CSV table of C-alpha atoms and ligand atoms in Angstrom, one decimal:
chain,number,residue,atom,x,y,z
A,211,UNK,CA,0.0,0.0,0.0
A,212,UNK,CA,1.0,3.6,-0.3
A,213,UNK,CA,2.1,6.0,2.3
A,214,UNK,CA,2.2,9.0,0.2
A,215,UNK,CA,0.6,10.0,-3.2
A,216,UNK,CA,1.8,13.8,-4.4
A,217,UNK,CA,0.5,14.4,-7.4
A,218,UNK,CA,1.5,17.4,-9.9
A,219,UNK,CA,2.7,19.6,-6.8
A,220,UNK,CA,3.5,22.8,-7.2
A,221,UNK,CA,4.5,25.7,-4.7
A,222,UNK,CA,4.8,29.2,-5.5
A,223,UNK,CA,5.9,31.6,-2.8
A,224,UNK,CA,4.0,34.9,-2.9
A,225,UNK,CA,5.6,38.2,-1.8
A,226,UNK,CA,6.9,41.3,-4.1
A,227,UNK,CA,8.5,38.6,-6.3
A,228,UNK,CA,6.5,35.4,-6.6
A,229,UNK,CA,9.2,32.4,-6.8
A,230,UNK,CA,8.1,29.1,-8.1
A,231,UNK,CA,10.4,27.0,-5.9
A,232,UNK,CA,8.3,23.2,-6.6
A,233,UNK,CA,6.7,22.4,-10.0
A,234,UNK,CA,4.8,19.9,-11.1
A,235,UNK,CA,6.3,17.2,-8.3
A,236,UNK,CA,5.0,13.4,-8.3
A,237,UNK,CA,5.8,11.1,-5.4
A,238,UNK,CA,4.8,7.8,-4.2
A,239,UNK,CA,6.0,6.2,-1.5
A,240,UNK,CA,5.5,2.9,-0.2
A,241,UNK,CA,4.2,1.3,3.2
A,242,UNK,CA,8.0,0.9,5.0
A,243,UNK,CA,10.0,3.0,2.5
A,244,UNK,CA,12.7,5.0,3.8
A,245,UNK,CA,13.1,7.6,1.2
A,246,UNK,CA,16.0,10.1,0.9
A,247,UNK,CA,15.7,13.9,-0.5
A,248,UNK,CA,19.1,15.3,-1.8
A,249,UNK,CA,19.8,18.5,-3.7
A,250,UNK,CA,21.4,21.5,-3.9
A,251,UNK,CA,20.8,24.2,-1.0
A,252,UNK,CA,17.6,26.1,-2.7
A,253,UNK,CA,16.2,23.5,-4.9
A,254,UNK,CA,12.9,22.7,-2.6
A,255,UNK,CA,13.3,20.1,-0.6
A,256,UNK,CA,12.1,21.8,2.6
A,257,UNK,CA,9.3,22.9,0.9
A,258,UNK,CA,8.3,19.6,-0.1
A,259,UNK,CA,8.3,17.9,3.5
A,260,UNK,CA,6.7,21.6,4.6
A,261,UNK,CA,3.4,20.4,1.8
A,262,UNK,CA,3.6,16.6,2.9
A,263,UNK,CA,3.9,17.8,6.5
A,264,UNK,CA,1.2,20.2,6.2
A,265,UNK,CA,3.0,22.8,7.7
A,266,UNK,CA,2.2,24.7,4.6
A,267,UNK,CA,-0.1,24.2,1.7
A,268,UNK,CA,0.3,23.4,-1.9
A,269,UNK,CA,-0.3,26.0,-4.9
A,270,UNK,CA,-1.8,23.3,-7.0
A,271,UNK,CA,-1.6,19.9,-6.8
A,272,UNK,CA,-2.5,17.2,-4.0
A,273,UNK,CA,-1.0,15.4,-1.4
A,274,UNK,CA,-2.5,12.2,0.1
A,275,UNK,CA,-1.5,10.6,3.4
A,276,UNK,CA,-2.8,6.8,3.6
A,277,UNK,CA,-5.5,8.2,1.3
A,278,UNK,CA,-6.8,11.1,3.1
A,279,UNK,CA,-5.7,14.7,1.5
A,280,UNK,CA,-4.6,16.3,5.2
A,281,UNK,CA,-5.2,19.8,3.2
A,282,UNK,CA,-9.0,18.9,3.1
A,283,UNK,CA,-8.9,18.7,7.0
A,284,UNK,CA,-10.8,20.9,9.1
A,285,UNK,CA,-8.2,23.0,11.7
A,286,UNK,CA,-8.9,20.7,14.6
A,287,UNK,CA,-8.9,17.3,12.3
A,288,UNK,CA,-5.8,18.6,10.8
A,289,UNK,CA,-4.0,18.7,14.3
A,290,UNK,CA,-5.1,15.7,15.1
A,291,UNK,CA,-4.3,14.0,11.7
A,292,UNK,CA,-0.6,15.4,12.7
A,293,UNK,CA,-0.1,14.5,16.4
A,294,UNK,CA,-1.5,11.1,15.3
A,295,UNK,CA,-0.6,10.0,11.6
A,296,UNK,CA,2.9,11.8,11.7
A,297,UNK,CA,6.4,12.4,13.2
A,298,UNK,CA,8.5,15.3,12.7
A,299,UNK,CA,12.4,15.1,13.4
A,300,UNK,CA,14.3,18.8,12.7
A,301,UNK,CA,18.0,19.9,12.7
A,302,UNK,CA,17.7,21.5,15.3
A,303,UNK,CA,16.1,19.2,17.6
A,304,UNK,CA,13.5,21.8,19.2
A,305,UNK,CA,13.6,20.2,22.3
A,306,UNK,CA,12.1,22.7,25.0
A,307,UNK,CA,14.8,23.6,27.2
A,308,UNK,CA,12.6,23.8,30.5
A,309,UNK,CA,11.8,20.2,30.1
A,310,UNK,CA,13.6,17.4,31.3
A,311,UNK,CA,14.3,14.5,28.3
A,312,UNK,CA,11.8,12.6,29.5
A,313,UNK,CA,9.5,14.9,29.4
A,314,UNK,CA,10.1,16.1,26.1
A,315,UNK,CA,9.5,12.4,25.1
A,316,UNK,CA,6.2,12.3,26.4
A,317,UNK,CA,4.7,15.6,25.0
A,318,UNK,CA,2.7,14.4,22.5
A,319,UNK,CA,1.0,11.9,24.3
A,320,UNK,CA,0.7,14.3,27.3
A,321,UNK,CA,-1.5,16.0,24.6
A,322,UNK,CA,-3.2,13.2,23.8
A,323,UNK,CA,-4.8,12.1,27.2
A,324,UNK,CA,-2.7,8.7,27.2
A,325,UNK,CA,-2.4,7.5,31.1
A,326,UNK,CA,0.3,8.2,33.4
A,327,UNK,CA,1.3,4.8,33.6
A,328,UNK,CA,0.8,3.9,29.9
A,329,UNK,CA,3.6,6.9,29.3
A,330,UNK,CA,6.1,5.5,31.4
A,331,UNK,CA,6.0,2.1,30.4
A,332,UNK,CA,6.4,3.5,26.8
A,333,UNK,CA,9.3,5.6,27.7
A,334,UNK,CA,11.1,3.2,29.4
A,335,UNK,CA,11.0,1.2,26.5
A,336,UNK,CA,12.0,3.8,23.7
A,337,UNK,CA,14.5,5.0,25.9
A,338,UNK,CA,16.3,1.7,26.0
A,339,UNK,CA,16.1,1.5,22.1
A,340,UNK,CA,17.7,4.7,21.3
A,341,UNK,CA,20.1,4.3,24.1
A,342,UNK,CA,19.3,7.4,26.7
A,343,UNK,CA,17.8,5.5,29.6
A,344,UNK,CA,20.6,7.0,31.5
A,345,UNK,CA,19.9,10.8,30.9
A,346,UNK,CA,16.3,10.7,31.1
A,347,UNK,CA,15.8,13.2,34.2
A,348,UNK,CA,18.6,15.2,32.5
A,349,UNK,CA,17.5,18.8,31.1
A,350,UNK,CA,18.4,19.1,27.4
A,351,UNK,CA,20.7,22.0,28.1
A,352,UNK,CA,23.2,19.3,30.1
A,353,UNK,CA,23.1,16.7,27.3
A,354,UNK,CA,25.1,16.0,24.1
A,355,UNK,CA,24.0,17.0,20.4
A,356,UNK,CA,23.4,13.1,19.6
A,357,UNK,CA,21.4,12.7,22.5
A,358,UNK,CA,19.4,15.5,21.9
A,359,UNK,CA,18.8,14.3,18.3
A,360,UNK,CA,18.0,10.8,19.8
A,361,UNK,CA,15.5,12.6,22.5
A,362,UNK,CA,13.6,13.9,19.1
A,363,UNK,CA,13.5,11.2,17.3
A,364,UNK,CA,11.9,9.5,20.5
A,365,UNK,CA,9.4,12.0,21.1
A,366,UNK,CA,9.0,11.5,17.1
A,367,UNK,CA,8.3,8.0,17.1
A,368,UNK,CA,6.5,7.5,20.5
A,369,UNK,CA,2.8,7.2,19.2
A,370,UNK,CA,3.9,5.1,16.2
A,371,UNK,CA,3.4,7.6,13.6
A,372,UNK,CA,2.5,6.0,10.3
A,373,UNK,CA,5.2,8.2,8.5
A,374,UNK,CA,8.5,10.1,9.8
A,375,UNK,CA,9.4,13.3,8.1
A,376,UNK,CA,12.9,14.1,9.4
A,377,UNK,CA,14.6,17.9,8.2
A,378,UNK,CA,18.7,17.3,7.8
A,379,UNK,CA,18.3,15.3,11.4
A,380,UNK,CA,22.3,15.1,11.2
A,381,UNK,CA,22.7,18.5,10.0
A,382,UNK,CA,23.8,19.2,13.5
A,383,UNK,CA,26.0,16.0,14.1
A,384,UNK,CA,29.6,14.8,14.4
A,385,UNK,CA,30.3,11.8,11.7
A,386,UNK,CA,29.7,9.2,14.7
A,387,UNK,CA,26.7,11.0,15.8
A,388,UNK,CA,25.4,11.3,12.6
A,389,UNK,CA,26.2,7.7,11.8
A,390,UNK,CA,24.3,6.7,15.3
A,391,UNK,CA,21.3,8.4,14.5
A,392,UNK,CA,21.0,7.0,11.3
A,393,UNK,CA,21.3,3.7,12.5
A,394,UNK,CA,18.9,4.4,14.7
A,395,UNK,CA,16.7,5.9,12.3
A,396,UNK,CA,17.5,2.5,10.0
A,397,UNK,CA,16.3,-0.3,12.8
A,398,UNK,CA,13.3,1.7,13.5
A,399,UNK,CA,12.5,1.3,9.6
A,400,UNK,CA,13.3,-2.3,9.6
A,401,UNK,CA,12.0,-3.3,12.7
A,402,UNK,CA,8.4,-1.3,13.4
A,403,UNK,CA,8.5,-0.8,9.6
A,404,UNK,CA,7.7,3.4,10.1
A,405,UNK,CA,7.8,5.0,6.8
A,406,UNK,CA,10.2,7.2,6.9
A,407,UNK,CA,11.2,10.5,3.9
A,408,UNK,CA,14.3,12.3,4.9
A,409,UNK,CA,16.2,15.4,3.3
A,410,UNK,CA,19.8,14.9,3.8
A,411,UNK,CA,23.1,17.2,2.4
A,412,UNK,CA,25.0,14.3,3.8
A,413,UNK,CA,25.4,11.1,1.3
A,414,UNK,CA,26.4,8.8,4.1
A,415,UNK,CA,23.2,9.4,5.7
A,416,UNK,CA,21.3,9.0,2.5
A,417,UNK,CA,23.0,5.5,2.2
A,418,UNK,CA,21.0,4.3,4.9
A,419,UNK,CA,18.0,5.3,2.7
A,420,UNK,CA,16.5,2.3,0.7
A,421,UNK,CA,16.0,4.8,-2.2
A,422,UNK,CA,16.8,8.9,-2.7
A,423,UNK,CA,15.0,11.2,-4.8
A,424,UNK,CA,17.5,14.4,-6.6
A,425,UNK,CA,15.6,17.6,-6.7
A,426,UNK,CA,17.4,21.0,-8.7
A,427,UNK,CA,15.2,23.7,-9.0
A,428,UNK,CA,12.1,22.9,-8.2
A,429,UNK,CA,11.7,19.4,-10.3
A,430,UNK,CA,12.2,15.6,-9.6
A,431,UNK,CA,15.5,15.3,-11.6
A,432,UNK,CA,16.8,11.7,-10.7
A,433,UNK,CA,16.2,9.2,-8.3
A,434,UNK,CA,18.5,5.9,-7.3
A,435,UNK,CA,17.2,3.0,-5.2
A,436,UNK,CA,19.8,0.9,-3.0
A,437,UNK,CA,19.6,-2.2,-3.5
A,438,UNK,CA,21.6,-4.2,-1.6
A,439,UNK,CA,25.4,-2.9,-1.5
A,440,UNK,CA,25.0,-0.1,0.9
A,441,UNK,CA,29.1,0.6,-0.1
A,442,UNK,CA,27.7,1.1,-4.0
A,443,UNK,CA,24.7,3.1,-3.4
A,444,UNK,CA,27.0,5.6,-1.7
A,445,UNK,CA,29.1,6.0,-4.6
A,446,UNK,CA,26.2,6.3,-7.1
A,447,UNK,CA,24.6,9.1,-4.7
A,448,UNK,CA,28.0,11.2,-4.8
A,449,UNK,CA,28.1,10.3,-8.3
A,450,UNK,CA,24.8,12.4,-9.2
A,451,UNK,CA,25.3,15.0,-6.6
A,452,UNK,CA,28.6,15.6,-8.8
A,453,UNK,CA,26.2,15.9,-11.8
A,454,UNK,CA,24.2,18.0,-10.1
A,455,UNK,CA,26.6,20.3,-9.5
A,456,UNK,CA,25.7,23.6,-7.4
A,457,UNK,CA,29.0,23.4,-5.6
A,458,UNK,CA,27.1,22.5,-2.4
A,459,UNK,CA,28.8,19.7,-1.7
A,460,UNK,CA,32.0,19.2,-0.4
A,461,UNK,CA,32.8,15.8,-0.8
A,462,UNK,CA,36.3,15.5,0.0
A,463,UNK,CA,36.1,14.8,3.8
A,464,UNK,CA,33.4,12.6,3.4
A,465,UNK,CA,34.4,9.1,4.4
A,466,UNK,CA,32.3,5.8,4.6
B,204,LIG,N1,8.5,31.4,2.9
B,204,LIG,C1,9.1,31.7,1.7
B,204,LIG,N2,8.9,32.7,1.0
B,204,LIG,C2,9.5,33.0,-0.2
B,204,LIG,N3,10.4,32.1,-0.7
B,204,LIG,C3,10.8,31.0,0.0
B,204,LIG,C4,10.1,30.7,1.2
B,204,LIG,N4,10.7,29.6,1.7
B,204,LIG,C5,11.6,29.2,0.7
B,204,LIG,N5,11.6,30.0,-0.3
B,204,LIG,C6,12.4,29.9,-1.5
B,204,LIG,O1,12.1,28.7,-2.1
B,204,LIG,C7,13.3,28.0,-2.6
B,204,LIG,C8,13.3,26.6,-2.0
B,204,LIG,O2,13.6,26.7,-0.6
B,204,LIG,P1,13.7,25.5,0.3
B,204,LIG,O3,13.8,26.0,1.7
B,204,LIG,O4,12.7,24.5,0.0
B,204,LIG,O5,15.1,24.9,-0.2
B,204,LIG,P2,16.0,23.7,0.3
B,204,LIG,O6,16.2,22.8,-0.8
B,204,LIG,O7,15.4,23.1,1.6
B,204,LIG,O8,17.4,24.4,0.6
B,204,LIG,P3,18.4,24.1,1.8
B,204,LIG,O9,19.2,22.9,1.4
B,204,LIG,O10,19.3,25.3,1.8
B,204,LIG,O11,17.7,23.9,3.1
B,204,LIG,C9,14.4,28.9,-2.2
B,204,LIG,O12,14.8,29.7,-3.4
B,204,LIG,C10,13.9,29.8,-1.1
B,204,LIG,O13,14.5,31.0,-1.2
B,205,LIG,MG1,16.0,23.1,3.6
């Protein structure tokens, strides 16, 4: 079954100069995909996860999400439909700061009525997959980058969101954070088998993608699938991001 259906999506920014920056974008993505979107700083990619996240809305086009269109949604269905259906993960964590990581882990089912002992049995249990069982009473402001990445993707994941859209979730990382959290990201894909579609600068972390997606200027321009050397698929990413061009990518200290 599919995930997600975009059809003929288009964005068009308003303002004194109206910029076109998606046209004419079609996507499916499968039940369990975990898709990667590369290219060049500019080219849209934001602006797609913003339409499929429904943080903003499309110009033309549709987007459906396990066959409802979330843009048809009434304000209150809509922020259901999100706390519910879908999971966010950002660069920049947005952790709240006042919180302890615990806390920031149980947010959205804090919104969502879910019983006090139904939160901590659910905690205890994510917190031992990602690995932060130890900092859990810790405040964000006393833990590392990685963890706070991990803390997100927990708070992410924690209702089982049918899809995971995740914003350059290493943009903020080390290499062995980076690589941690994508490994991370990986087992949750294989094992709960949580759709996942994730822009990325960094072609490591799009190997861990079963498939990527290249967008330059505004338009679908290649896309790669894995397969099963994860060694290869690396290569063939930094072989189109070289086509690409832009100069965006500075691919000499990148290492497997
Ligand atoms: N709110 C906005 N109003 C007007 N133009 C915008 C707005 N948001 C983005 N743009 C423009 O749309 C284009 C695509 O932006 P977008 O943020 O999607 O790029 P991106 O691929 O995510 O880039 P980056 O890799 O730098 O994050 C850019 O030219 C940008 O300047
Ligand atoms: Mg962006």
């Amino acid at each position: 079954m599919d995930i997600l259906k975009v059809r003929g999506l288009s964005k068009v920014y308003g303002g004194k100069v109206s910029y076109k920056a998606l046209s004419d974008i079609d996507l499916t993505i499968e039940n369990g995909d975990f898709v990667g979107v590369m290219g060049p700083s500019g080219s849209g990619k934001t602006t797609l996860l913003n339409m499929v996240s429904t943080i903003d809305s499309p110009t033309t086009g549709e987007i459906r999400i396990g066959g409802k269109n979330p843009h048809e949604l009434k304000k209150n269905e809509l922020a259901l439909f999100r706390r519910r259906e879908l999971g966010f993960v950002f660069q920049s964590f947005n952790l709240l700061d006042t919180l302890t990581v615990e806390e920031n882990i149980v947010l959205p089912l804090t919104l969502d009525g879910v019983s006090v002992k139904e939160m901590d049995e659910k905690v205890i249990q994510i917190a031992k997959k990602l690995g932060i069982t130890d900092i859990l009473n810790k405040r964000t402001y006393e833990i590392s980058g990685g963890q706070a990445q991990r803390t997100a993707i927990a708070r992410a994941i924690i209702h089982s969101p049918k899809l995971l859209l995740a914003d350059e979730p290493t943009g903020n990382l080390d290499s062995k954070a980076s690589r941690d959290v994508m490994e991370l990201l990986e087992t949750i894909n294989k094992n709960d088998g949580t759709t996942m579609m994730m822009v990325t600068h960094d072609p490591l972390a799009a190997s861990f993608c079963n498939r990527v997606i290249f967008i330059k200027d505004g338009q679908l321009y290649n896309e790669i699938d894995r397969g099963d050397n994860r060694q290869a698929f690396f290569q063939k990413i930094i072989d189109v991001l070289s086509l690409l061009g832009g100069g965006a990518y500075d691919l000499s200290s990148v290492r497997m």
